[in-house]
mmCIF file of C-alpha atoms and ligand atoms in Angstrom:
data_model
loop_
_atom_site.group_PDB
_atom_site.id
_atom_site.type_symbol
_atom_site.label_atom_id
_atom_site.label_comp_id
_atom_site.label_asym_id
_atom_site.label_seq_id
_atom_site.Cartn_x
_atom_site.Cartn_y
_atom_site.Cartn_z
ATOM 1 C CA MET I 29 80.681 257.846 -4.883
ATOM 2 C CA ARG I 30 80.669 261.208 -3.088
ATOM 3 C CA THR I 31 79.170 259.887 0.152
ATOM 4 C CA VAL I 32 81.579 259.782 3.123
ATOM 5 C CA ALA I 33 82.947 256.316 3.818
ATOM 6 C CA ARG I 34 81.216 255.924 7.164
ATOM 7 C CA LEU I 35 77.780 256.305 5.555
ATOM 8 C CA GLN I 36 78.414 254.240 2.460
ATOM 9 C CA PRO I 37 77.275 250.951 4.005
ATOM 10 C CA PHE I 38 73.814 252.433 4.541
ATOM 11 C CA ARG I 39 71.649 252.277 1.466
ATOM 12 C CA SER I 40 68.261 253.983 1.390
ATOM 13 C CA THR I 41 66.066 252.753 4.223
ATOM 14 C CA ILE I 42 64.198 249.530 3.515
ATOM 15 C CA PHE I 43 60.922 251.160 4.631
ATOM 16 C CA ALA I 44 61.057 253.891 1.983
ATOM 17 C CA GLU I 45 62.206 251.354 -0.591
ATOM 18 C CA MET I 46 59.286 249.022 0.048
ATOM 19 C CA SER I 47 56.725 251.856 0.153
ATOM 20 C CA ALA I 48 57.990 253.117 -3.214
ATOM 21 C CA LEU I 49 57.737 249.593 -4.612
ATOM 22 C CA ALA I 50 54.202 249.240 -3.215
ATOM 23 C CA ALA I 51 53.187 252.554 -4.806
ATOM 24 C CA ARG I 52 54.707 251.574 -8.170
ATOM 25 C CA THR I 53 52.941 248.216 -8.250
ATOM 26 C CA GLY I 54 49.652 249.163 -6.576
ATOM 27 C CA ALA I 55 50.376 246.648 -3.818
ATOM 28 C CA VAL I 56 48.679 246.649 -0.416
ATOM 29 C CA ASN I 57 51.373 248.196 1.766
ATOM 30 C CA LEU I 58 51.941 245.985 4.795
ATOM 31 C CA GLY I 59 55.600 247.051 4.735
ATOM 32 C CA GLN I 60 56.338 250.482 6.198
ATOM 33 C CA GLY I 61 54.833 250.928 9.645
ATOM 34 C CA PHE I 62 52.368 253.785 9.571
ATOM 35 C CA PRO I 63 48.635 253.878 10.234
ATOM 36 C CA ASP I 64 46.142 254.636 7.480
ATOM 37 C CA SER I 65 43.705 256.505 9.691
ATOM 38 C CA ASP I 66 44.005 259.742 11.660
ATOM 39 C CA GLY I 67 44.653 260.259 15.339
ATOM 40 C CA PRO I 68 42.275 261.954 17.800
ATOM 41 C CA GLN I 69 40.253 264.778 16.243
ATOM 42 C CA GLY I 70 40.873 267.073 19.224
ATOM 43 C CA MET I 71 44.621 266.870 18.565
ATOM 44 C CA LEU I 72 44.195 267.610 14.850
ATOM 45 C CA ASP I 73 42.000 270.587 15.734
ATOM 46 C CA ALA I 74 44.581 271.791 18.268
ATOM 47 C CA ALA I 75 47.261 271.820 15.543
ATOM 48 C CA GLN I 76 45.076 273.924 13.245
ATOM 49 C CA LYS I 77 44.179 276.235 16.096
ATOM 50 C CA ALA I 78 47.838 276.654 17.027
ATOM 51 C CA ILE I 79 48.681 277.715 13.478
ATOM 52 C CA ALA I 80 45.675 280.042 13.264
ATOM 53 C CA SER I 81 46.576 281.649 16.587
ATOM 54 C CA GLY I 82 50.073 282.537 15.400
ATOM 55 C CA LEU I 83 52.133 279.839 17.119
ATOM 56 C CA ASN I 84 54.400 279.733 14.081
ATOM 57 C CA GLN I 85 57.867 280.837 15.198
ATOM 58 C CA TYR I 86 60.715 278.911 16.853
ATOM 59 C CA PRO I 87 59.867 277.402 20.195
ATOM 60 C CA PRO I 88 62.558 277.518 22.921
ATOM 61 C CA GLY I 89 65.511 275.227 22.133
ATOM 62 C CA ASP I 90 64.344 272.488 24.501
ATOM 63 C CA GLY I 91 60.826 272.549 23.037
ATOM 64 C CA LEU I 92 57.531 274.236 23.808
ATOM 65 C CA PRO I 93 57.230 274.539 27.624
ATOM 66 C CA GLU I 94 53.681 273.143 27.626
ATOM 67 C CA LEU I 95 54.827 270.006 25.797
ATOM 68 C CA ARG I 96 57.769 269.517 28.153
ATOM 69 C CA ARG I 97 55.343 269.822 31.047
ATOM 70 C CA ALA I 98 52.887 267.395 29.403
ATOM 71 C CA VAL I 99 55.673 264.840 28.833
ATOM 72 C CA SER I 100 56.838 265.215 32.420
ATOM 73 C CA ASP I 101 53.253 264.686 33.640
ATOM 74 C CA GLN I 102 52.785 261.664 31.364
ATOM 75 C CA VAL I 103 55.865 259.788 32.617
ATOM 76 C CA ARG I 104 54.928 260.570 36.216
ATOM 77 C CA ARG I 105 51.338 259.418 35.678
ATOM 78 C CA GLU I 106 52.259 256.218 33.824
ATOM 79 C CA TYR I 107 55.528 255.148 35.437
ATOM 80 C CA SER I 108 56.013 257.247 38.582
ATOM 81 C CA LEU I 109 59.184 258.655 37.040
ATOM 82 C CA GLU I 110 60.065 262.261 37.915
ATOM 83 C CA TYR I 111 61.593 264.486 35.232
ATOM 84 C CA ASP I 112 61.799 268.247 35.603
ATOM 85 C CA PRO I 113 60.200 269.866 32.528
ATOM 86 C CA ASP I 114 62.928 272.512 32.745
ATOM 87 C CA GLY I 115 66.115 270.549 32.219
ATOM 88 C CA ASP I 116 65.208 266.845 32.148
ATOM 89 C CA VAL I 117 62.997 266.926 29.039
ATOM 90 C CA LEU I 118 64.130 267.659 25.488
ATOM 91 C CA ILE I 119 61.684 267.792 22.583
ATOM 92 C CA THR I 120 63.177 266.318 19.392
ATOM 93 C CA VAL I 121 62.241 265.969 15.727
ATOM 94 C CA GLY I 122 60.772 262.511 16.170
ATOM 95 C CA ALA I 123 62.315 259.723 18.177
ATOM 96 C CA SER I 124 64.751 259.399 15.269
ATOM 97 C CA GLU I 125 66.474 262.663 16.124
ATOM 98 C CA GLY I 126 66.378 261.762 19.803
ATOM 99 C CA ILE I 127 68.270 258.534 19.117
ATOM 100 C CA ALA I 128 70.816 260.259 16.888
ATOM 101 C CA ALA I 129 71.305 263.099 19.387
ATOM 102 C CA ALA I 130 71.799 260.663 22.260
ATOM 103 C CA VAL I 131 74.451 258.702 20.397
ATOM 104 C CA LEU I 132 76.185 261.798 18.978
ATOM 105 C CA GLY I 133 76.162 263.584 22.316
ATOM 106 C CA LEU I 134 77.131 260.667 24.547
ATOM 107 C CA VAL I 135 79.386 258.306 22.597
ATOM 108 C CA GLU I 136 82.966 259.227 21.679
ATOM 109 C CA PRO I 137 84.324 258.129 18.284
ATOM 110 C CA GLY I 138 85.790 254.633 18.487
ATOM 111 C CA ARG I 139 83.671 253.599 21.491
ATOM 112 C CA GLU I 140 81.085 250.833 21.135
ATOM 113 C CA VAL I 141 77.302 250.746 21.283
ATOM 114 C CA ILE I 142 75.447 247.465 21.756
ATOM 115 C CA LEU I 143 72.456 246.905 19.474
ATOM 116 C CA ILE I 144 69.987 244.082 19.781
ATOM 117 C CA GLU I 145 69.348 242.321 16.474
ATOM 118 C CA PRO I 146 67.160 242.743 14.533
ATOM 119 C CA PHE I 147 67.399 246.502 15.086
ATOM 120 C CA TYR I 148 65.593 249.577 13.791
ATOM 121 C CA ASP I 149 67.806 250.715 10.935
ATOM 122 C CA SER I 150 68.498 254.231 12.176
ATOM 123 C CA TYR I 151 70.418 252.897 15.210
ATOM 124 C CA ALA I 152 73.287 251.559 13.131
ATOM 125 C CA ALA I 153 73.383 254.739 11.056
ATOM 126 C CA ALA I 154 73.423 256.925 14.195
ATOM 127 C CA VAL I 155 76.334 254.937 15.589
ATOM 128 C CA ALA I 156 78.187 255.354 12.283
ATOM 129 C CA LEU I 157 77.475 259.098 12.205
ATOM 130 C CA ALA I 158 79.106 259.345 15.631
ATOM 131 C CA GLY I 159 82.202 257.483 14.393
ATOM 132 C CA ALA I 160 81.452 254.800 16.966
ATOM 133 C CA ARG I 161 81.177 251.037 16.440
ATOM 134 C CA ARG I 162 78.211 248.762 16.930
ATOM 135 C CA ARG I 163 78.311 245.413 18.686
ATOM 136 C CA VAL I 164 75.329 243.359 17.709
ATOM 137 C CA VAL I 165 73.624 240.797 19.948
ATOM 138 C CA PRO I 166 70.832 238.720 18.389
ATOM 139 C CA LEU I 167 67.532 237.935 20.033
ATOM 140 C CA VAL I 168 67.224 234.167 20.334
ATOM 141 C CA GLU I 169 64.204 231.904 20.245
ATOM 142 C CA GLN I 170 62.914 230.342 23.434
ATOM 143 C CA THR I 171 59.965 227.962 23.687
ATOM 144 C CA THR I 172 57.713 228.698 26.654
ATOM 145 C CA GLN I 173 55.989 226.021 28.747
ATOM 146 C CA ASP I 174 52.831 226.349 26.646
ATOM 147 C CA GLY I 175 54.784 225.748 23.453
ATOM 148 C CA VAL I 176 54.922 229.360 22.241
ATOM 149 C CA VAL I 177 58.192 230.461 20.624
ATOM 150 C CA ARG I 178 59.323 233.874 21.932
ATOM 151 C CA TYR I 179 62.349 236.041 21.273
ATOM 152 C CA VAL I 180 64.497 236.657 24.336
ATOM 153 C CA LEU I 181 67.962 237.943 25.194
ATOM 154 C CA ASP I 182 70.675 235.358 25.756
ATOM 155 C CA PRO I 183 72.488 236.517 28.932
ATOM 156 C CA ASP I 184 75.794 234.959 27.843
ATOM 157 C CA LEU I 185 75.725 236.603 24.416
ATOM 158 C CA LEU I 186 74.824 239.971 25.892
ATOM 159 C CA ARG I 187 77.515 239.774 28.556
ATOM 160 C CA ALA I 188 80.096 238.737 25.976
ATOM 161 C CA ALA I 189 79.313 241.846 23.917
ATOM 162 C CA VAL I 190 80.412 244.218 26.682
ATOM 163 C CA THR I 191 84.025 245.346 26.316
ATOM 164 C CA PRO I 192 86.079 248.109 27.959
ATOM 165 C CA GLN I 193 85.078 250.235 24.948
ATOM 166 C CA THR I 194 81.318 249.858 25.459
ATOM 167 C CA ALA I 195 79.625 253.184 26.101
ATOM 168 C CA ALA I 196 75.916 252.456 25.668
ATOM 169 C CA ILE I 197 73.249 249.946 24.787
ATOM 170 C CA ILE I 198 70.148 250.754 22.761
ATOM 171 C CA VAL I 199 67.078 248.831 23.894
ATOM 172 C CA ASN I 200 63.758 248.910 22.073
ATOM 173 C CA SER I 201 60.714 247.380 23.774
ATOM 174 C CA PRO I 202 58.060 246.832 22.486
ATOM 175 C CA HIS I 203 60.420 245.752 19.735
ATOM 176 C CA ASN I 204 60.358 246.656 16.075
ATOM 177 C CA PRO I 205 60.382 244.405 14.034
ATOM 178 C CA THR I 206 59.626 241.295 16.100
ATOM 179 C CA GLY I 207 56.718 242.583 18.210
ATOM 180 C CA THR I 208 58.491 241.242 21.294
ATOM 181 C CA VAL I 209 57.924 242.856 24.671
ATOM 182 C CA LEU I 210 61.096 242.218 26.633
ATOM 183 C CA SER I 211 60.509 240.196 29.803
ATOM 184 C CA ALA I 212 61.303 241.450 33.296
ATOM 185 C CA ALA I 213 64.303 239.099 33.259
ATOM 186 C CA ASP I 214 65.601 240.665 30.040
ATOM 187 C CA LEU I 215 65.130 244.224 31.311
ATOM 188 C CA ASN I 216 66.878 243.341 34.563
ATOM 189 C CA LEU I 217 69.746 241.764 32.664
ATOM 190 C CA VAL I 218 70.270 244.984 30.703
ATOM 191 C CA ALA I 219 70.068 247.027 33.894
ATOM 192 C CA ASP I 220 72.578 244.759 35.673
ATOM 193 C CA LEU I 221 75.070 245.160 32.844
ATOM 194 C CA CYS I 222 74.608 248.927 32.734
ATOM 195 C CA ARG I 223 75.225 249.241 36.474
ATOM 196 C CA GLU I 224 78.155 246.813 36.502
ATOM 197 C CA HIS I 225 79.947 248.397 33.542
ATOM 198 C CA ASP I 226 78.789 251.994 33.892
ATOM 199 C CA LEU I 227 76.921 251.968 30.571
ATOM 200 C CA ILE I 228 74.226 254.312 29.362
ATOM 201 C CA ALA I 229 70.897 252.738 28.407
ATOM 202 C CA ILE I 230 69.235 254.460 25.472
ATOM 203 C CA THR I 231 65.679 253.149 25.566
ATOM 204 C CA ASP I 232 63.484 253.526 22.504
ATOM 205 C CA GLU I 233 59.916 253.310 23.822
ATOM 206 C CA VAL I 234 57.979 254.687 20.842
ATOM 207 C CA TYR I 235 55.528 251.771 21.113
ATOM 208 C CA GLU I 236 54.939 252.328 24.839
ATOM 209 C CA TYR I 237 51.137 252.298 24.452
ATOM 210 C CA LEU I 238 50.910 249.656 21.734
ATOM 211 C CA LEU I 239 50.948 246.532 23.911
ATOM 212 C CA PHE I 240 48.492 243.651 23.665
ATOM 213 C CA ASP I 241 46.767 241.085 25.840
ATOM 214 C CA GLY I 242 46.862 243.255 28.962
ATOM 215 C CA ARG I 243 50.606 243.906 28.927
ATOM 216 C CA VAL I 244 51.896 247.213 30.299
ATOM 217 C CA GLN I 245 55.111 249.108 29.658
ATOM 218 C CA HIS I 246 57.983 248.794 32.140
ATOM 219 C CA PRO I 247 60.640 251.433 31.444
ATOM 220 C CA ILE I 248 64.215 250.427 32.266
ATOM 221 C CA ALA I 249 64.609 253.895 33.793
ATOM 222 C CA ALA I 250 62.299 252.792 36.617
ATOM 223 C CA LEU I 251 64.604 249.938 37.702
ATOM 224 C CA PRO I 252 66.905 250.532 40.692
ATOM 225 C CA GLY I 253 69.925 252.653 39.857
ATOM 226 C CA MET I 254 68.837 253.136 36.250
ATOM 227 C CA ARG I 255 67.217 256.562 36.176
ATOM 228 C CA GLU I 256 70.602 258.271 36.383
ATOM 229 C CA ARG I 257 72.009 256.302 33.460
ATOM 230 C CA THR I 258 69.016 256.038 31.127
ATOM 231 C CA VAL I 259 68.067 258.224 28.169
ATOM 232 C CA ARG I 260 64.405 257.418 27.598
ATOM 233 C CA ILE I 261 63.038 258.243 24.148
ATOM 234 C CA SER I 262 59.469 258.287 22.885
ATOM 235 C CA SER I 263 57.373 259.991 20.252
ATOM 236 C CA ALA I 264 53.851 260.973 19.292
ATOM 237 C CA ALA I 265 54.129 259.115 15.982
ATOM 238 C CA LYS I 266 52.766 255.726 16.998
ATOM 239 C CA THR I 267 50.789 256.731 20.070
ATOM 240 C CA PHE I 268 48.667 259.292 18.228
ATOM 241 C CA ASN I 269 48.796 258.100 14.573
ATOM 242 C CA VAL I 270 50.955 261.023 13.426
ATOM 243 C CA THR I 271 54.076 259.468 11.934
ATOM 244 C CA GLY I 272 54.384 262.507 9.646
ATOM 245 C CA TRP I 273 54.529 265.028 12.477
ATOM 246 C CA LYS I 274 57.919 264.000 13.838
ATOM 247 C CA VAL I 275 57.383 265.145 17.410
ATOM 248 C CA GLY I 276 59.504 263.120 19.818
ATOM 249 C CA TRP I 277 61.102 263.574 23.215
ATOM 250 C CA ILE I 278 63.916 262.573 25.512
ATOM 251 C CA THR I 279 63.545 262.281 29.251
ATOM 252 C CA ALA I 280 66.750 261.838 31.238
ATOM 253 C CA PRO I 281 68.660 263.372 34.129
ATOM 254 C CA ARG I 282 70.003 266.820 33.399
ATOM 255 C CA ASP I 283 73.609 265.825 32.618
ATOM 256 C CA LEU I 284 72.440 263.341 29.992
ATOM 257 C CA VAL I 285 69.933 265.802 28.507
ATOM 258 C CA ASP I 286 72.742 268.384 28.331
ATOM 259 C CA ALA I 287 74.775 265.938 26.241
ATOM 260 C CA CYS I 288 71.836 265.147 23.940
ATOM 261 C CA ARG I 289 71.087 268.864 23.530
ATOM 262 C CA ALA I 290 74.739 269.507 22.657
ATOM 263 C CA ALA I 291 74.129 267.458 19.500
ATOM 264 C CA LYS I 292 70.453 268.175 18.910
ATOM 265 C CA GLN I 293 70.781 271.955 18.815
ATOM 266 C CA TRP I 294 73.152 271.679 15.848
ATOM 267 C CA LEU I 295 71.025 269.173 13.985
ATOM 268 C CA THR I 296 67.649 270.923 13.817
ATOM 269 C CA TYR I 297 67.728 273.388 16.732
ATOM 270 C CA THR I 298 63.949 272.948 17.134
ATOM 271 C CA GLY I 299 60.957 271.198 15.573
ATOM 272 C CA ALA I 300 57.511 272.389 14.450
ATOM 273 C CA THR I 301 55.954 274.629 17.131
ATOM 274 C CA PRO I 302 52.213 274.172 16.372
ATOM 275 C CA LEU I 303 52.575 270.406 16.258
ATOM 276 C CA GLN I 304 54.263 270.464 19.657
ATOM 277 C CA ALA I 305 51.273 272.369 21.023
ATOM 278 C CA ALA I 306 48.895 269.788 19.578
ATOM 279 C CA VAL I 307 50.841 266.870 21.036
ATOM 280 C CA ALA I 308 50.824 268.591 24.444
ATOM 281 C CA HIS I 309 47.042 268.725 24.149
ATOM 282 C CA ALA I 310 46.918 265.041 23.168
ATOM 283 C CA LEU I 311 49.083 263.881 26.089
ATOM 284 C CA ASP I 312 47.015 265.941 28.539
ATOM 285 C CA VAL I 313 43.511 265.309 27.256
ATOM 286 C CA GLU I 314 43.238 262.322 24.913
ATOM 287 C CA ARG I 315 43.344 259.658 27.637
ATOM 288 C CA GLU I 316 40.473 257.696 26.117
ATOM 289 C CA TRP I 317 42.480 257.377 22.897
ATOM 290 C CA LEU I 318 45.382 255.887 24.847
ATOM 291 C CA ARG I 319 43.045 253.165 26.113
ATOM 292 C CA THR I 320 41.327 252.397 22.813
ATOM 293 C CA VAL I 321 44.275 252.485 20.406
ATOM 294 C CA PRO I 322 45.889 249.228 21.612
ATOM 295 C CA VAL I 323 42.498 247.494 21.644
ATOM 296 C CA ALA I 324 41.845 248.311 17.984
ATOM 297 C CA LEU I 325 45.404 247.396 17.078
ATOM 298 C CA GLN I 326 45.136 244.073 18.895
ATOM 299 C CA GLY I 327 42.133 243.283 16.704
ATOM 300 C CA ALA I 328 44.198 244.119 13.624
ATOM 301 C CA ARG I 329 47.018 241.918 14.910
ATOM 302 C CA ASP I 330 44.601 239.022 15.360
ATOM 303 C CA LEU I 331 43.136 239.509 11.903
ATOM 304 C CA LEU I 332 46.523 239.518 10.187
ATOM 305 C CA THR I 333 47.994 236.749 12.345
ATOM 306 C CA THR I 334 45.073 234.432 11.591
ATOM 307 C CA ALA I 335 45.346 235.199 7.879
ATOM 308 C CA LEU I 336 49.113 234.564 7.807
ATOM 309 C CA VAL I 337 48.644 231.229 9.578
ATOM 310 C CA GLU I 338 45.947 230.277 7.059
ATOM 311 C CA VAL I 339 48.248 231.144 4.171
ATOM 312 C CA GLY I 340 50.835 228.823 5.700
ATOM 313 C CA PHE I 341 53.398 231.095 7.339
ATOM 314 C CA ASP I 342 54.931 230.088 10.644
ATOM 315 C CA VAL I 343 53.920 233.161 12.671
ATOM 316 C CA HIS I 344 55.771 234.532 15.701
ATOM 317 C CA PRO I 345 53.162 235.920 18.088
ATOM 318 C CA SER I 346 53.241 239.717 18.311
ATOM 319 C CA GLU I 347 52.972 241.130 21.834
ATOM 320 C CA GLY I 348 53.104 244.813 20.873
ATOM 321 C CA THR I 349 54.033 247.371 18.120
ATOM 322 C CA TYR I 350 52.568 247.543 14.608
ATOM 323 C CA PHE I 351 54.288 244.367 13.453
ATOM 324 C CA VAL I 352 54.121 240.617 13.236
ATOM 325 C CA CYS I 353 56.957 238.442 11.966
ATOM 326 C CA ALA I 354 56.422 235.299 9.963
ATOM 327 C CA ASP I 355 58.767 232.551 8.793
ATOM 328 C CA ALA I 356 58.209 231.896 5.088
ATOM 329 C CA ARG I 357 59.941 228.502 4.961
ATOM 330 C CA PRO I 358 56.746 226.427 5.254
ATOM 331 C CA LEU I 359 55.703 228.104 1.981
ATOM 332 C CA GLY I 360 58.977 227.127 0.341
ATOM 333 C CA PHE I 361 60.747 230.494 0.608
ATOM 334 C CA THR I 362 64.109 230.626 2.373
ATOM 335 C CA ASP I 363 65.042 234.181 1.377
ATOM 336 C CA ALA I 364 62.595 236.855 2.545
ATOM 337 C CA ALA I 365 64.646 239.622 0.894
ATOM 338 C CA THR I 366 63.933 238.148 -2.548
ATOM 339 C CA LEU I 367 60.366 237.293 -1.607
ATOM 340 C CA CYS I 368 59.688 240.885 -0.466
ATOM 341 C CA LEU I 369 61.150 242.292 -3.679
ATOM 342 C CA GLU I 370 58.962 240.017 -5.789
ATOM 343 C CA MET I 371 55.761 239.972 -3.759
ATOM 344 C CA PRO I 372 54.417 243.444 -4.651
ATOM 345 C CA ALA I 373 54.326 242.715 -8.387
ATOM 346 C CA ALA I 374 53.612 239.000 -8.136
ATOM 347 C CA VAL I 375 51.026 238.950 -5.361
ATOM 348 C CA GLY I 376 50.108 242.590 -4.739
ATOM 349 C CA VAL I 377 51.361 242.882 -1.153
ATOM 350 C CA ALA I 378 54.406 244.709 0.230
ATOM 351 C CA ALA I 379 56.266 243.593 3.376
ATOM 352 C CA VAL I 380 59.738 244.035 4.866
ATOM 353 C CA PRO I 381 62.482 241.392 5.109
ATOM 354 C CA VAL I 382 63.861 241.269 8.651
ATOM 355 C CA SER I 383 67.362 240.603 7.273
ATOM 356 C CA ALA I 384 67.406 244.293 6.219
ATOM 357 C CA LEU I 385 67.387 245.124 9.941
ATOM 358 C CA ALA I 386 70.253 242.794 10.835
ATOM 359 C CA ASP I 387 74.012 242.345 10.427
ATOM 360 C CA ASP I 388 73.696 238.565 10.441
ATOM 361 C CA GLU I 389 71.458 238.379 7.387
ATOM 362 C CA ASP I 390 71.528 234.568 7.299
ATOM 363 C CA ARG I 391 70.112 234.237 10.778
ATOM 364 C CA TRP I 392 67.003 236.237 9.841
ATOM 365 C CA ALA I 393 66.845 235.281 6.156
ATOM 366 C CA PRO I 394 63.424 233.559 6.076
ATOM 367 C CA ILE I 395 61.581 236.065 8.277
ATOM 368 C CA VAL I 396 59.117 238.601 6.847
ATOM 369 C CA ARG I 397 57.751 241.554 8.819
ATOM 370 C CA PHE I 398 54.132 242.503 8.127
ATOM 371 C CA ALA I 399 52.554 245.728 9.451
ATOM 372 C CA PHE I 400 48.978 245.547 10.751
ATOM 373 C CA SER I 401 48.618 249.282 11.509
ATOM 374 C CA LYS I 402 45.988 249.411 8.769
ATOM 375 C CA ARG I 403 42.205 249.487 8.491
ATOM 376 C CA PRO I 404 40.577 246.031 8.694
ATOM 377 C CA GLU I 405 39.453 246.139 5.056
ATOM 378 C CA VAL I 406 43.051 246.793 3.968
ATOM 379 C CA ILE I 407 44.336 243.872 6.039
ATOM 380 C CA ARG I 408 41.586 241.634 4.633
ATOM 381 C CA GLU I 409 42.487 242.596 1.072
ATOM 382 C CA GLY I 410 46.181 241.994 1.777
ATOM 383 C CA ALA I 411 45.336 238.619 3.300
ATOM 384 C CA ARG I 412 43.178 237.669 0.324
ATOM 385 C CA ARG I 413 46.048 238.419 -2.043
ATOM 386 C CA LEU I 414 48.602 236.552 0.083
ATOM 387 C CA HIS I 415 46.711 233.313 -0.524
ATOM 388 C CA ALA I 416 48.399 233.273 -3.947
ATOM 389 C CA LEU I 417 51.579 232.225 -2.069
ATOM 390 C CA ARG I 418 49.995 228.944 -0.999
ATOM 391 C CA ARG I 419 51.545 225.883 -2.506
HETATM 392 N N1 PMP G 21 62.136 253.788 16.816
HETATM 393 C C1 PMP G 21 61.420 252.766 16.333
HETATM 394 C C2 PMP G 21 61.581 251.423 16.949
HETATM 395 C C3 PMP G 21 60.534 252.970 15.268
HETATM 396 O O1 PMP G 21 59.832 251.945 14.791
HETATM 397 C C4 PMP G 21 60.431 254.253 14.705
HETATM 398 C C5 PMP G 21 59.554 254.460 13.514
HETATM 399 N N2 PMP G 21 58.527 255.263 13.802
HETATM 400 C C6 PMP G 21 61.189 255.290 15.255
HETATM 401 C C7 PMP G 21 62.039 255.024 16.293
HETATM 402 C C8 PMP G 21 61.145 256.684 14.709
HETATM 403 O O2 PMP G 21 60.151 257.430 15.297
HETATM 404 P P1 PMP G 21 59.841 258.932 14.816
HETATM 405 O O3 PMP G 21 58.962 258.826 13.627
HETATM 406 O O4 PMP G 21 59.184 259.563 15.974
HETATM 407 O O5 PMP G 21 61.148 259.556 14.463
HETATM 408 N N1 LIG G 22 59.071 252.912 11.924
HETATM 409 C C1 LIG G 22 58.487 252.557 10.665
HETATM 410 C C2 LIG G 22 58.752 251.107 10.364
HETATM 411 O O1 LIG G 22 59.473 250.441 11.049
HETATM 412 C C3 LIG G 22 58.949 253.367 9.504
HETATM 413 C C4 LIG G 22 59.927 254.462 9.728
HETATM 414 C C5 LIG G 22 60.641 254.872 8.487
HETATM 415 O O2 LIG G 22 60.102 254.784 7.395
HETATM 416 N N2 LIG G 22 61.837 255.310 8.633
HETATM 417 O O3 LIG G 22 58.202 250.629 9.399
#
């Protein structure tokens, strides 16, 4: 094994693994979260135009000025948050690089970062790259008055995770993989802890537009006293159906952006210039897309949710993102990791076991994540095949 010790615990990402398995077996890929249709045509045209017009050399280190301005305008328009395009905005190679840069630039080796479980796999790897340690707090189930089971933060567990070594907490809402949108109480709890213990909140808001049933995004940075201690991260990937473009951004006060840049400039220096120009166009102009994309996705969520219930899964309602989680125990499966390895060949559908996104694998063992960011006919075909799981 030539890999350094701190990266050895991280195998290849489960998303790539499951997509490769789906490709090998010809399975319907409801595993890795990416859409199977293109984003707004005007944005695709803008990318081609940018290349044709010679926008093909390095942009400035912080990113193309017009994209920084478009991001600054977007957060003002949506959330009344003010970030100076010259200093408070940093364009990154996807949200992934933004997360890594924030942790590398802001967390000393040996300090701790709180992650909420299940967590997007790159968080744990970023913490390990920084030589820091993760403290993991699970989401817990809560039954609402109308009998719906939701995932929420347990205030006692979260408080107990804070130690004198804690430097930051990474919060992702809407949440991959559970599809949970954190409640106002949960967001306030995080903010209280950050203020009390002088922690940095790193907020991963890549699904900021993908909310259902009339929900709207509430950034932690907008809560009292939080702007100065929050690194807010988003990306064009999910908003504009361009997961392969890897255009992301950080908005934060200047001192925090300086720290993120200190790491980012040595990782990639800059990302693809023409794609940054196209995303600037999309943020400025494609407002209609922003309204329609969650509506279409909500329809896809309903289609897949109904199908999973029919098959016999115990489905956790999805409030946002590309994903819905389902408990496979009613179908007789207690280990989703095994089920997800076998399902592509046996049934012709790929999905992701939530235990791959957790330290406490037992807690999440029976839960399968399905992606519904697919065309309706693909979801219908996946659903048809899943009926083979019925007992
Ligand atoms: N955070 C979360 C929660 C994600 O699901 C993803 C996957 N797209 C990312 C970050 C990475 O985003 P990007 O592709 O922009 O790097
Ligand atoms: N964010 C996507 C998911 O959760 C995939 C990202 C990746 O493949 N690294 O499925």
